[in-house]
Tab-separated table of C-alpha atoms and ligand atoms in Angstrom:
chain	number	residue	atom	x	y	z
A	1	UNK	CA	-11.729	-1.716	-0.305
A	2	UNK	CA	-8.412	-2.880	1.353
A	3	UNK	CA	-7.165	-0.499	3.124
A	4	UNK	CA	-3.061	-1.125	3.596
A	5	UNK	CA	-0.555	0.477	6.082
A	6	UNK	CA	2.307	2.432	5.018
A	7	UNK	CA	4.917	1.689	7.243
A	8	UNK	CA	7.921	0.101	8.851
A	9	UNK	CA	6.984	0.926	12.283
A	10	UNK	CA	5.080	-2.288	14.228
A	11	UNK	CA	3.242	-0.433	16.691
A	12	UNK	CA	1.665	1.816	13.695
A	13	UNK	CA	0.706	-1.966	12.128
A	14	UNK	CA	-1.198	-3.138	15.756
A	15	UNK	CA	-2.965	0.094	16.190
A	16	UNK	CA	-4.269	0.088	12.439
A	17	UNK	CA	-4.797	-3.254	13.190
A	18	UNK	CA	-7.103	-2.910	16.204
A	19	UNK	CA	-9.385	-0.314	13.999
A	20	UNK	CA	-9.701	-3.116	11.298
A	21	UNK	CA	-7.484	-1.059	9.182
A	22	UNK	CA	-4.458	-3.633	8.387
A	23	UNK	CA	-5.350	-5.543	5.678
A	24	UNK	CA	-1.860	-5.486	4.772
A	25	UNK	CA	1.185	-3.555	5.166
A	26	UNK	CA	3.595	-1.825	2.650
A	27	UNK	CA	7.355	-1.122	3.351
A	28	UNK	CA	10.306	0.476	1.128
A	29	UNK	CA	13.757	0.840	1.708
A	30	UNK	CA	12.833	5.180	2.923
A	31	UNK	CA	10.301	3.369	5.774
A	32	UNK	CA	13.198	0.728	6.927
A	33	UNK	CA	15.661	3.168	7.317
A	34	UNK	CA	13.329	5.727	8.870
A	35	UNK	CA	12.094	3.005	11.268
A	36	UNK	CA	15.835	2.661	12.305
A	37	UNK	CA	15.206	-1.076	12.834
A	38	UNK	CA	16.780	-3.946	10.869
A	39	UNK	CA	15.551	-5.135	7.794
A	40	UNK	CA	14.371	-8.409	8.524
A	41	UNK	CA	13.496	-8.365	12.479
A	42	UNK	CA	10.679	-5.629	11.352
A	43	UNK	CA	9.151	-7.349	8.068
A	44	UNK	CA	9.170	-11.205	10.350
A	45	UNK	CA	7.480	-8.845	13.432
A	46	UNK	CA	5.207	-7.024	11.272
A	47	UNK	CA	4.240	-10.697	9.218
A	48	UNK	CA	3.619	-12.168	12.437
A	49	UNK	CA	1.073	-9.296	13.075
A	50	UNK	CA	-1.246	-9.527	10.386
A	51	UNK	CA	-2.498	-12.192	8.086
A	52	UNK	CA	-2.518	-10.427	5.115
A	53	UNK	CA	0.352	-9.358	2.535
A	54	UNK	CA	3.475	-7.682	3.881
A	55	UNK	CA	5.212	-5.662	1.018
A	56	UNK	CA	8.847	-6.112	1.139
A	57	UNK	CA	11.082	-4.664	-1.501
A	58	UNK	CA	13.902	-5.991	-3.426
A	59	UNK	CA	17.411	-3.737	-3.945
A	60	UNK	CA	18.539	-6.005	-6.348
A	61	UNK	CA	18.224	-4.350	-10.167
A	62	UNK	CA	18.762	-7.559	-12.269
A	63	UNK	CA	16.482	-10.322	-12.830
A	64	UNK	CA	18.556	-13.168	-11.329
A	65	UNK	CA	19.238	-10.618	-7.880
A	66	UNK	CA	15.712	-10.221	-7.508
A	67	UNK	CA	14.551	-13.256	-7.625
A	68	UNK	CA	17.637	-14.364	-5.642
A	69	UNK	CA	16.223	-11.567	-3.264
A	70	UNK	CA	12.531	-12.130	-3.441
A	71	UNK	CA	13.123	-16.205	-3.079
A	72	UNK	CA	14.945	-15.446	0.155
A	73	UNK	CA	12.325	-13.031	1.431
A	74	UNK	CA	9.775	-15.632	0.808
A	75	UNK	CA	11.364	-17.254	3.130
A	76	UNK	CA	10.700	-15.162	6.224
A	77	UNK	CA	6.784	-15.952	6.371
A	78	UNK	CA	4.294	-17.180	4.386
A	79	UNK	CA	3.012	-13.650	4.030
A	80	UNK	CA	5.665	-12.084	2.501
A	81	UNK	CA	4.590	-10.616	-0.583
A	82	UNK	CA	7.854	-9.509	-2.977
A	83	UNK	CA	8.065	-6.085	-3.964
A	84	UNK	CA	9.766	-5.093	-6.860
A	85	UNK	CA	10.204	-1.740	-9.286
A	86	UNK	CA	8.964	-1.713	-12.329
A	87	UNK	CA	11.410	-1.897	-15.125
A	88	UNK	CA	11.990	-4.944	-17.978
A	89	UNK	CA	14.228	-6.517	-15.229
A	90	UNK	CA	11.564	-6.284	-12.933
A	91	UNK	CA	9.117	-7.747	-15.227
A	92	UNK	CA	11.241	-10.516	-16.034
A	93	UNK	CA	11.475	-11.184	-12.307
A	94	UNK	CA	7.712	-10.806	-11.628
A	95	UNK	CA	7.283	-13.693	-13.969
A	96	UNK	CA	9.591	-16.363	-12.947
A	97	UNK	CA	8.704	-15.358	-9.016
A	98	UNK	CA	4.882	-15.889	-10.186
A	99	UNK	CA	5.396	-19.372	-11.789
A	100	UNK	CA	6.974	-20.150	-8.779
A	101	UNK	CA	3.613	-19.030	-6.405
A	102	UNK	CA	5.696	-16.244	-5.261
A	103	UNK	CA	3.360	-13.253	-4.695
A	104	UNK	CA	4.649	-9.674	-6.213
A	105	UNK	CA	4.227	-6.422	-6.169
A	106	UNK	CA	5.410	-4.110	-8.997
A	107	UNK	CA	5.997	-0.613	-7.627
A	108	UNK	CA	7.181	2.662	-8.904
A	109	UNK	CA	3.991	2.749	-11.116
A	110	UNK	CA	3.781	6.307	-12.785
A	111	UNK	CA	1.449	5.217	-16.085
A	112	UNK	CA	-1.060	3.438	-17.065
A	113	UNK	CA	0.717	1.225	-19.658
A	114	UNK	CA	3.355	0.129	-16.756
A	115	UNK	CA	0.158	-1.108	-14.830
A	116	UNK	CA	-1.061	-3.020	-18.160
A	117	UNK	CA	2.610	-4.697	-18.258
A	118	UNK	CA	2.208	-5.018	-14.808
A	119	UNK	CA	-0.718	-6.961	-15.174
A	120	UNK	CA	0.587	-8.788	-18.225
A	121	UNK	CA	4.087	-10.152	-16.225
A	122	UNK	CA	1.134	-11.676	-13.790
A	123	UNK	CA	1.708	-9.719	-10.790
A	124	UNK	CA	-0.337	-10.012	-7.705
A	125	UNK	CA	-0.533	-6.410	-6.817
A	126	UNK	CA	0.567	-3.146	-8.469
A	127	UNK	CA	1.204	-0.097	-6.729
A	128	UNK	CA	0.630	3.360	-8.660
A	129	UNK	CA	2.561	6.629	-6.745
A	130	UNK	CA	-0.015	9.480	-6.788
A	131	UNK	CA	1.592	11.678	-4.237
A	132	UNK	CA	4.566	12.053	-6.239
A	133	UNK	CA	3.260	12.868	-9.907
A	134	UNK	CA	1.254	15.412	-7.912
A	135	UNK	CA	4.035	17.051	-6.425
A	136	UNK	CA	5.149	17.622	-9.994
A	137	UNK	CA	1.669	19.116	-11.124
A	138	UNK	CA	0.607	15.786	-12.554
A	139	UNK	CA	-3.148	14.951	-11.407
A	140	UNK	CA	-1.990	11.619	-9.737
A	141	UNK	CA	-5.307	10.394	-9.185
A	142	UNK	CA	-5.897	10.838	-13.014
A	143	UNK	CA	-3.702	7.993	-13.599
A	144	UNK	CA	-5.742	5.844	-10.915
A	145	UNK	CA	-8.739	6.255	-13.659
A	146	UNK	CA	-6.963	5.048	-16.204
A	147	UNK	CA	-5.570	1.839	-14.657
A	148	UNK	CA	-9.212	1.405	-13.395
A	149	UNK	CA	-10.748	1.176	-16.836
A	150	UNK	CA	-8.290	-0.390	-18.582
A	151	UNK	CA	-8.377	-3.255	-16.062
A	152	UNK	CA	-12.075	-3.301	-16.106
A	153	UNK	CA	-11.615	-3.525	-20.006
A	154	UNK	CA	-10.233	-6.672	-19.718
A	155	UNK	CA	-11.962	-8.525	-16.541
A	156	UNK	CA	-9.257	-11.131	-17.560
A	157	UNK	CA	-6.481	-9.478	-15.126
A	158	UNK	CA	-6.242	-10.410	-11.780
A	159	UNK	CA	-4.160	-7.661	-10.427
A	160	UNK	CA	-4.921	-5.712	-7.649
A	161	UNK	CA	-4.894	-2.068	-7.537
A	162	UNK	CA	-3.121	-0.384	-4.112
A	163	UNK	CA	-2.708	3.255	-4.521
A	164	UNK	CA	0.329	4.645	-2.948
A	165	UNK	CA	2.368	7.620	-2.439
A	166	UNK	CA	-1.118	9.151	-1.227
A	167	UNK	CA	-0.766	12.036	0.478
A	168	UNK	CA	-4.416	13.291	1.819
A	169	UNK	CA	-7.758	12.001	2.930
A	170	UNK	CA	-9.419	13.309	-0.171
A	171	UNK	CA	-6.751	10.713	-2.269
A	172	UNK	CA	-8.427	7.976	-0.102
A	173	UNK	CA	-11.897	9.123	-1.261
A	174	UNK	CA	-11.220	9.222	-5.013
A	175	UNK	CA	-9.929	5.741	-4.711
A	176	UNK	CA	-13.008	4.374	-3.210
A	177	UNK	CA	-15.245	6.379	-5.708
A	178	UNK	CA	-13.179	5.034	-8.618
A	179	UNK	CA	-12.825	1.648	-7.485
A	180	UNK	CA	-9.193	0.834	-6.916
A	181	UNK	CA	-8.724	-2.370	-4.835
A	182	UNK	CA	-7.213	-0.357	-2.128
A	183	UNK	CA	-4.948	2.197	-0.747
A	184	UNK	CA	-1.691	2.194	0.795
A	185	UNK	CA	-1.530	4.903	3.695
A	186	UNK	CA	0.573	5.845	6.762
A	187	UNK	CA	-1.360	5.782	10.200
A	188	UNK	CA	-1.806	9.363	11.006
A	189	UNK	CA	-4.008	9.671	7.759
A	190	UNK	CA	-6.112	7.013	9.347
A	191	UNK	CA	-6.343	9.349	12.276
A	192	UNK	CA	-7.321	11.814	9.852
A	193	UNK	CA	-9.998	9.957	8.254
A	194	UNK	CA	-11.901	9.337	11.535
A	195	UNK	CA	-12.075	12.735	12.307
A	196	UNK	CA	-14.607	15.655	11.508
A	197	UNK	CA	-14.906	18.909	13.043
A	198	UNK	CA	-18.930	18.616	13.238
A	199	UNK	CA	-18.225	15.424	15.043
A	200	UNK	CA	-15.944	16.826	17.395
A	201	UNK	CA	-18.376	20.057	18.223
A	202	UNK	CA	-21.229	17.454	18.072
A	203	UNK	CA	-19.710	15.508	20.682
A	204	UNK	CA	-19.017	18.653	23.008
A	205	UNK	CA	-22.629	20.324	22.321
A	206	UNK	CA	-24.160	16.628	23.529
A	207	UNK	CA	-22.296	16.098	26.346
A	208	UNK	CA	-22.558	20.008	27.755
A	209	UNK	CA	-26.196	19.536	27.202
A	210	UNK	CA	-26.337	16.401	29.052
A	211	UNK	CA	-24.620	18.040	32.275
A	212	UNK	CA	-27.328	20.463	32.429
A	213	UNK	CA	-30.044	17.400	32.876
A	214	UNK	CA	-28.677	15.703	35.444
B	1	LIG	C1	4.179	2.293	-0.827
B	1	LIG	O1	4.104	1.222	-1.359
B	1	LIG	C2	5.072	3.361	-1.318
B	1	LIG	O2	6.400	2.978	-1.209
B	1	LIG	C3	4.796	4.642	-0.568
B	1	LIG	O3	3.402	4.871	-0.518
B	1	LIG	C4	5.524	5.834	-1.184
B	1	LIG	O4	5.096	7.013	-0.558
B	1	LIG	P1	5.865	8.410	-0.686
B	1	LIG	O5	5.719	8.908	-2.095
B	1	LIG	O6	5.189	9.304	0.293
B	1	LIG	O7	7.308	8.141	-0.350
């Protein structure tokens, strides 16, 4: 499973990186502005940091902006992978940007039959938000499931699944056990991931034991 970083912030990317952890990096307009970098200096830093796809999203709501938008961003490296919300626009967009080897991302994902147009507009990735439907007592990970077997239905579509919006570890589990292609996830939940208490009172009991032997 690919495991992406959810960020903006470089230094996140390299120590993600270091753990084997960046296979690729998502950004939105939120992360940029959090970040308080500019736009472009932090996608061509972060691209030159990893080889794999750097998520960079478009602003631009009509099919001619974003591929305007998405052509230009292509531009910065060869890594650049155009992220765009899902709407008809965005479809539209996906397509042309596709026929063009233009990688894409369709974001904004909140059901399964977006993901199936998604997959239909020929887009390279698709990223589903479960943090947010859960915030509005919607079992997020419910719609991971469903995008799982209906892309297993048809072993036809080539699009990859990165959950995003994903909030706890347990998120990262149920992604693995249902199969999505990967997850999307800032770096303190990697921090997260590596830890358990028993490992932590493990470590302690071995290491007061070994004091007394030598
Ligand atoms: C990544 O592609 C998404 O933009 C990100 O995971 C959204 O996360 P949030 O719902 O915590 O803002």
């Amino acid at each position: 499973m690919k495991f992406f970083v959810d960020t903006a912030d470089v230094g996140d990317v390299k120590k993600a990186k270091a753990l084997g952890l960046a296979d690729g990096v998502t950004t939105n307009p939120t992360l940029i502005q959090k970040s308080g970098q500019d736009f472009k200096k932090a996608i061509v830093e972060i691209a030159r940091c990893i080889e794999g796809p750097v998520f960079t999203e478009v602003t631009r709501e009509d099919t001619q902006g974003i591929v305007k938008e998405g052509k230009e961003f292509a531009t910065w490296a060869s890594n650049v992978v155009v992220k765009i919300p899902i709407t008809q626009s965005g479809l539209e967009a996906t397509r042309i940007l596709e026929s063009e080897k233009i990688g894409t991302a369709l974001t904004l994902i909140f059901s399964p039959t977006q993901a199936l147009l998604a997959a239909k507009a020929g887009a390279s990735y698709i990223c589903p938000f479960v943090g947010r439907l859960d915030d509005i007592s919607s079992p997020g990970m419910d719609l991971i499931g469903q995008i799982v077997t209906i892309y297993s239905n048809f072993p036809e579509i080539q699009t990859e699944i990165i959950v995003a919006s994903i909030r706890t570890t347990v998120h990262v589990l149920e992604s693995a056990l249902m199969g999505a292609h990967g997850v999307t996830i800032p770096f303190k939940l990697i921090e997260q991931l590596a830890r358990h208490p028993l490992t932590d009172s493990g470590i302690s009991r071995f290491l007061e034991d070994w004091k007394k032997v030598r």
